[in-house]
mmCIF file of C-alpha atoms in Angstrom:
data_model
loop_
_atom_site.group_PDB
_atom_site.id
_atom_site.type_symbol
_atom_site.label_atom_id
_atom_site.label_comp_id
_atom_site.label_asym_id
_atom_site.label_seq_id
_atom_site.Cartn_x
_atom_site.Cartn_y
_atom_site.Cartn_z
ATOM 1 C CA MET A 1171 -0.058 0.087 0.029
ATOM 2 C CA ALA A 1172 2.822 2.344 0.854
ATOM 3 C CA SER A 1173 4.529 1.850 -2.523
ATOM 4 C CA ASP A 1174 1.039 2.601 -4.222
ATOM 5 C CA ASN A 1175 0.891 5.855 -2.298
ATOM 6 C CA ALA A 1176 4.425 7.024 -3.186
ATOM 7 C CA SER A 1177 4.061 6.238 -6.948
ATOM 8 C CA GLY A 1178 0.779 8.075 -6.773
ATOM 9 C CA ARG A 1179 2.319 11.167 -5.484
ATOM 10 C CA GLU A 1180 4.997 11.106 -8.272
ATOM 11 C CA ARG A 1181 2.510 10.527 -10.998
ATOM 12 C CA ILE A 1182 0.530 13.606 -9.796
ATOM 13 C CA ARG A 1183 3.559 15.708 -10.132
ATOM 14 C CA ASP A 1184 4.342 14.698 -13.503
ATOM 15 C CA ASP A 1185 0.824 14.153 -15.152
ATOM 16 C CA SER A 1186 -1.661 17.012 -15.046
ATOM 17 C CA GLY A 1187 -4.204 14.736 -16.732
ATOM 18 C CA ALA A 1188 -3.852 12.174 -14.178
ATOM 19 C CA GLN A 1189 -4.358 14.767 -11.384
ATOM 20 C CA VAL A 1190 -7.743 15.948 -12.947
ATOM 21 C CA LEU A 1191 -8.687 12.318 -12.940
ATOM 22 C CA SER A 1192 -7.653 11.734 -9.430
ATOM 23 C CA GLY A 1193 -9.747 14.956 -8.524
ATOM 24 C CA GLN A 1194 -12.915 13.490 -10.077
ATOM 25 C CA LEU A 1195 -12.387 10.102 -8.631
ATOM 26 C CA GLY A 1196 -11.777 11.443 -5.024
ATOM 27 C CA LYS A 1197 -15.115 13.340 -5.065
ATOM 28 C CA THR A 1198 -17.008 10.259 -6.581
ATOM 29 C CA VAL A 1199 -15.571 7.980 -3.932
ATOM 30 C CA GLN A 1200 -16.514 10.443 -1.156
ATOM 31 C CA ARG A 1201 -20.107 10.837 -2.481
ATOM 32 C CA LEU A 1202 -20.640 7.149 -2.748
ATOM 33 C CA ARG A 1203 -19.235 6.476 0.775
ATOM 34 C CA LYS A 1204 -21.590 9.003 2.261
ATOM 35 C CA ALA A 1205 -24.551 7.753 0.322
ATOM 36 C CA TYR A 1206 -24.069 4.548 1.947
ATOM 37 C CA ASN A 1207 -23.348 6.029 5.266
ATOM 38 C CA LEU A 1208 -20.004 4.324 5.409
ATOM 39 C CA SER A 1209 -17.132 5.856 7.586
ATOM 40 C CA LEU A 1210 -13.531 5.520 6.182
ATOM 41 C CA SER A 1211 -12.826 2.623 8.430
ATOM 42 C CA GLU A 1212 -15.845 0.690 7.208
ATOM 43 C CA LEU A 1213 -14.985 1.241 3.534
ATOM 44 C CA ALA A 1214 -11.429 0.303 4.148
ATOM 45 C CA GLU A 1215 -12.692 -2.935 5.899
ATOM 46 C CA GLN A 1216 -15.120 -3.908 2.839
ATOM 47 C CA SER A 1217 -12.708 -2.969 0.084
ATOM 48 C CA GLY A 1218 -9.342 -3.992 1.523
ATOM 49 C CA VAL A 1219 -7.886 -0.636 0.730
ATOM 50 C CA ALA A 1220 -6.176 1.145 3.602
ATOM 51 C CA LYS A 1221 -8.064 3.790 5.224
ATOM 52 C CA SER A 1222 -4.986 6.299 4.888
ATOM 53 C CA ILE A 1223 -5.066 5.570 1.163
ATOM 54 C CA ILE A 1224 -8.909 6.064 0.867
ATOM 55 C CA SER A 1225 -8.365 9.462 2.620
ATOM 56 C CA GLN A 1226 -5.676 10.458 0.374
ATOM 57 C CA ILE A 1227 -7.877 9.644 -2.525
ATOM 58 C CA GLU A 1228 -10.817 11.628 -1.376
ATOM 59 C CA ARG A 1229 -8.389 14.669 -0.760
ATOM 60 C CA ASN A 1230 -6.805 14.241 -4.176
ATOM 61 C CA GLU A 1231 -3.594 13.571 -2.624
ATOM 62 C CA THR A 1232 -2.788 10.444 -4.692
ATOM 63 C CA ASN A 1233 -3.289 8.835 -7.903
ATOM 64 C CA PRO A 1234 -4.348 5.213 -7.176
ATOM 65 C CA THR A 1235 -3.660 2.113 -9.145
ATOM 66 C CA LEU A 1236 -6.356 0.504 -11.202
ATOM 67 C CA ALA A 1237 -6.357 -2.473 -8.854
ATOM 68 C CA THR A 1238 -7.237 -0.071 -5.948
ATOM 69 C CA ILE A 1239 -9.985 1.644 -7.995
ATOM 70 C CA TRP A 1240 -11.485 -1.631 -8.724
ATOM 71 C CA ARG A 1241 -11.551 -2.752 -5.055
ATOM 72 C CA LEU A 1242 -13.390 0.482 -4.219
ATOM 73 C CA SER A 1243 -15.689 0.200 -7.004
ATOM 74 C CA GLN A 1244 -16.499 -3.318 -5.815
ATOM 75 C CA ALA A 1245 -17.122 -2.185 -2.270
ATOM 76 C CA LEU A 1246 -19.283 0.796 -3.306
ATOM 77 C CA ASP A 1247 -21.406 -1.456 -5.631
ATOM 78 C CA VAL A 1248 -20.710 0.889 -8.698
ATOM 79 C CA SER A 1249 -19.080 0.054 -12.113
ATOM 80 C CA ILE A 1250 -15.561 1.025 -12.498
ATOM 81 C CA ASP A 1251 -16.308 3.236 -15.690
ATOM 82 C CA ARG A 1252 -18.716 5.300 -13.701
ATOM 83 C CA VAL A 1253 -15.930 5.866 -10.894
ATOM 84 C CA LEU A 1254 -13.332 6.840 -13.679
ATOM 85 C CA THR A 1255 -15.680 9.201 -15.591
ATOM 86 C CA SER A 1256 -14.554 12.646 -16.074
ATOM 87 C CA GLU A 1257 -16.992 15.454 -16.051
ATOM 88 C CA ALA A 1258 -14.884 18.262 -17.687
ATOM 89 C CA ASP A 1259 -17.020 20.093 -20.448
ATOM 90 C CA ASP A 1260 -18.790 16.931 -21.754
ATOM 91 C CA ALA A 1261 -22.440 17.094 -22.797
ATOM 92 C CA PHE A 1262 -24.130 15.761 -19.716
ATOM 93 C CA ILE A 1263 -26.598 12.915 -20.334
ATOM 94 C CA GLU A 1264 -26.417 9.736 -18.422
ATOM 95 C CA LYS A 1265 -28.196 6.497 -18.523
ATOM 96 C CA ILE A 1266 -28.148 4.340 -15.499
ATOM 97 C CA SER A 1267 -29.461 0.624 -15.955
ATOM 98 C CA ARG A 1268 -31.238 -1.377 -13.205
ATOM 99 C CA PRO A 1269 -28.175 -3.655 -12.688
ATOM 100 C CA ASP A 1270 -25.973 -0.600 -12.031
ATOM 101 C CA THR A 1271 -28.292 1.017 -9.446
ATOM 102 C CA PRO A 1272 -27.025 0.457 -5.931
ATOM 103 C CA ILE A 1273 -29.640 -1.111 -3.854
ATOM 104 C CA LEU A 1274 -30.337 -0.648 0.156
ATOM 105 C CA VAL A 1275 -32.382 -3.414 1.787
ATOM 106 C CA SER A 1276 -34.491 -3.162 4.895
ATOM 107 C CA ASP A 1277 -33.400 -5.254 7.897
ATOM 108 C CA ASP A 1278 -36.274 -7.654 7.245
ATOM 109 C CA GLY A 1279 -34.908 -8.011 3.703
ATOM 110 C CA ARG A 1280 -38.340 -7.449 2.116
ATOM 111 C CA MET A 1281 -37.996 -3.838 1.052
ATOM 112 C CA GLN A 1282 -35.504 -2.507 -1.407
ATOM 113 C CA LEU A 1283 -34.485 0.971 -2.215
ATOM 114 C CA GLY A 1284 -32.758 1.645 -5.415
ATOM 115 C CA ILE A 1285 -30.650 4.780 -5.197
ATOM 116 C CA ILE A 1286 -31.711 6.639 -8.287
ATOM 117 C CA GLY A 1287 -30.754 10.055 -7.018
ATOM 118 C CA TRP A 1288 -27.666 11.960 -8.476
ATOM 119 C CA ILE A 1289 -24.579 11.202 -6.318
ATOM 120 C CA LYS A 1290 -23.703 15.015 -6.452
ATOM 121 C CA THR A 1291 -26.846 15.933 -4.418
ATOM 122 C CA VAL A 1292 -26.513 13.015 -1.912
ATOM 123 C CA GLU A 1293 -25.572 15.330 0.961
ATOM 124 C CA TRP A 1294 -28.735 17.464 0.711
ATOM 125 C CA LEU A 1295 -31.110 15.599 -1.817
ATOM 126 C CA GLN A 1296 -31.643 11.798 -2.177
ATOM 127 C CA TRP A 1297 -34.400 9.989 -3.999
ATOM 128 C CA TYR A 1298 -35.055 6.070 -4.074
ATOM 129 C CA ASP A 1299 -37.133 3.575 -6.099
ATOM 130 C CA VAL A 1300 -38.988 1.639 -3.403
ATOM 131 C CA ARG A 1301 -39.973 -2.014 -4.168
ATOM 132 C CA ALA A 1302 -41.760 -3.567 -1.208
ATOM 133 C CA GLU A 1303 -43.244 -6.947 -0.422
ATOM 134 C CA PRO A 1304 -46.716 -7.012 1.609
ATOM 135 C CA GLY A 1305 -45.956 -6.636 5.287
ATOM 136 C CA SER A 1306 -42.241 -5.403 4.870
ATOM 137 C CA ALA A 1307 -41.095 -2.554 6.948
ATOM 138 C CA LEU A 1308 -38.187 -0.025 6.722
ATOM 139 C CA ASP A 1309 -37.157 1.233 10.109
ATOM 140 C CA SER A 1310 -34.941 4.356 9.911
ATOM 141 C CA ASP A 1311 -33.003 6.419 12.271
ATOM 142 C CA ALA A 1312 -33.519 10.083 12.644
ATOM 143 C CA HIS A 1313 -31.797 12.286 9.743
ATOM 144 C CA GLN A 1314 -30.342 15.697 10.298
ATOM 145 C CA ARG A 1315 -32.616 18.176 12.079
ATOM 146 C CA GLY A 1316 -34.915 19.869 9.621
ATOM 147 C CA SER A 1317 -34.905 17.043 7.025
ATOM 148 C CA VAL A 1318 -38.092 16.146 5.200
ATOM 149 C CA GLU A 1319 -39.172 13.063 3.413
ATOM 150 C CA SER A 1320 -41.680 12.512 0.883
ATOM 151 C CA LEU A 1321 -43.180 9.120 -0.304
ATOM 152 C CA SER A 1322 -45.125 9.024 -3.314
ATOM 153 C CA VAL A 1323 -47.057 5.749 -3.835
ATOM 154 C CA LEU A 1324 -47.097 4.028 -7.342
ATOM 155 C CA GLU A 1325 -48.567 0.869 -6.611
ATOM 156 C CA GLY A 1326 -49.999 -0.874 -3.307
ATOM 157 C CA VAL A 1327 -50.447 0.746 -0.033
ATOM 158 C CA PHE A 1328 -47.952 2.202 2.337
ATOM 159 C CA GLU A 1329 -48.208 3.816 5.744
ATOM 160 C CA VAL A 1330 -45.551 5.950 7.723
ATOM 161 C CA GLU A 1331 -45.220 5.933 11.526
ATOM 162 C CA ILE A 1332 -43.350 8.811 13.378
ATOM 163 C CA ALA A 1333 -43.613 9.194 17.087
ATOM 164 C CA GLY A 1334 -46.812 7.166 17.294
ATOM 165 C CA ALA A 1335 -48.685 8.877 14.531
ATOM 166 C CA VAL A 1336 -49.664 6.758 11.560
ATOM 167 C CA GLN A 1337 -50.802 7.737 8.236
ATOM 168 C CA GLU A 1338 -51.646 5.564 5.189
ATOM 169 C CA ALA A 1339 -51.166 6.400 1.483
ATOM 170 C CA ARG A 1340 -52.438 4.409 -1.600
ATOM 171 C CA ALA A 1341 -51.375 4.680 -5.284
ATOM 172 C CA GLY A 1342 -51.603 8.289 -6.440
ATOM 173 C CA GLU A 1343 -51.212 9.608 -3.089
ATOM 174 C CA SER A 1344 -48.049 11.018 -1.232
ATOM 175 C CA LEU A 1345 -47.168 11.371 2.328
ATOM 176 C CA ARG A 1346 -44.678 14.195 3.466
ATOM 177 C CA TYR A 1347 -43.152 14.136 6.796
ATOM 178 C CA ARG A 1348 -40.325 15.268 8.892
ATOM 179 C CA CYS A 1349 -37.559 12.464 9.119
ATOM 180 C CA ASP A 1350 -35.563 14.110 11.588
ATOM 181 C CA ARG A 1351 -36.694 11.642 14.145
ATOM 182 C CA PRO A 1352 -37.142 7.813 13.922
ATOM 183 C CA HIS A 1353 -39.630 6.747 11.472
ATOM 184 C CA ILE A 1354 -41.057 3.505 9.992
ATOM 185 C CA VAL A 1355 -42.335 3.032 6.494
ATOM 186 C CA ARG A 1356 -44.467 -0.118 6.012
ATOM 187 C CA CYS A 1357 -46.053 -2.007 2.925
ATOM 188 C CA THR A 1358 -49.362 -2.669 4.357
ATOM 189 C CA GLY A 1359 -51.534 -3.901 1.477
ATOM 190 C CA ASN A 1360 -52.018 -7.454 0.229
ATOM 191 C CA THR A 1361 -50.083 -6.956 -2.880
ATOM 192 C CA PRO A 1362 -46.356 -5.800 -3.499
ATOM 193 C CA GLY A 1363 -45.811 -2.004 -3.244
ATOM 194 C CA ARG A 1364 -43.881 0.399 -5.212
ATOM 195 C CA ALA A 1365 -43.176 4.210 -4.330
ATOM 196 C CA LEU A 1366 -40.765 6.997 -5.101
ATOM 197 C CA MET A 1367 -38.997 8.354 -1.836
ATOM 198 C CA VAL A 1368 -37.488 11.810 -1.824
ATOM 199 C CA CYS A 1369 -35.446 12.973 1.180
ATOM 200 C CA ILE A 1370 -34.450 16.682 1.599
ATOM 201 C CA LEU A 1371 -31.877 16.887 4.141
ATOM 202 C CA LYS A 1372 -31.581 19.813 6.482
ATOM 203 C CA ALA A 1373 -34.518 21.328 4.948
ATOM 204 C CA ALA A 1374 -36.271 24.407 6.675
ATOM 205 C CA VAL A 1375 -39.327 23.332 8.401
ATOM 206 C CA MET A 1376 -41.477 24.483 11.221
ATOM 207 C CA ASP A 1377 -40.370 23.591 14.806
#
């Protein structure tokens, strides 16, 4: 790992193109890591890449080897070409296939959240494709104070519970609620449910 770091520093000094790529890579790795709520230590454990190396990558202080990038892409469940993509002055249009969409799974294993939001906005705006089996539940901790979540039901029936208050929504209806306290989303119908979930972090709401 140490030799990877040393050679990386040398390449950055000699190759401005590599430095640009490393800068984009660092931003991408950091945003993906935060999207999964992973600490540096947790990503290091899952990827096999040293915590110090990941930190240097995120701060654009090293130009990692392809093997290191591959290990990080596997741990972050994203294709390596997306990790390496440069954003410099290219026409922006991006297509993400279902297999390339990172998936979060509820503790009961019966509700899946496809991360369809743009990774650039993950620190303040997140949105998910929710697919749920009947009777499944997603039990979430509180987000940052002032955060708001919206659940728009496309199929089936869902309910949201916060601090003992419960509200139900069917296809074509939406629920908006403060998510800066523990909350539970349940699929309560007899058929599978699908919904679009949008989370606005640190939003301005009434106290």
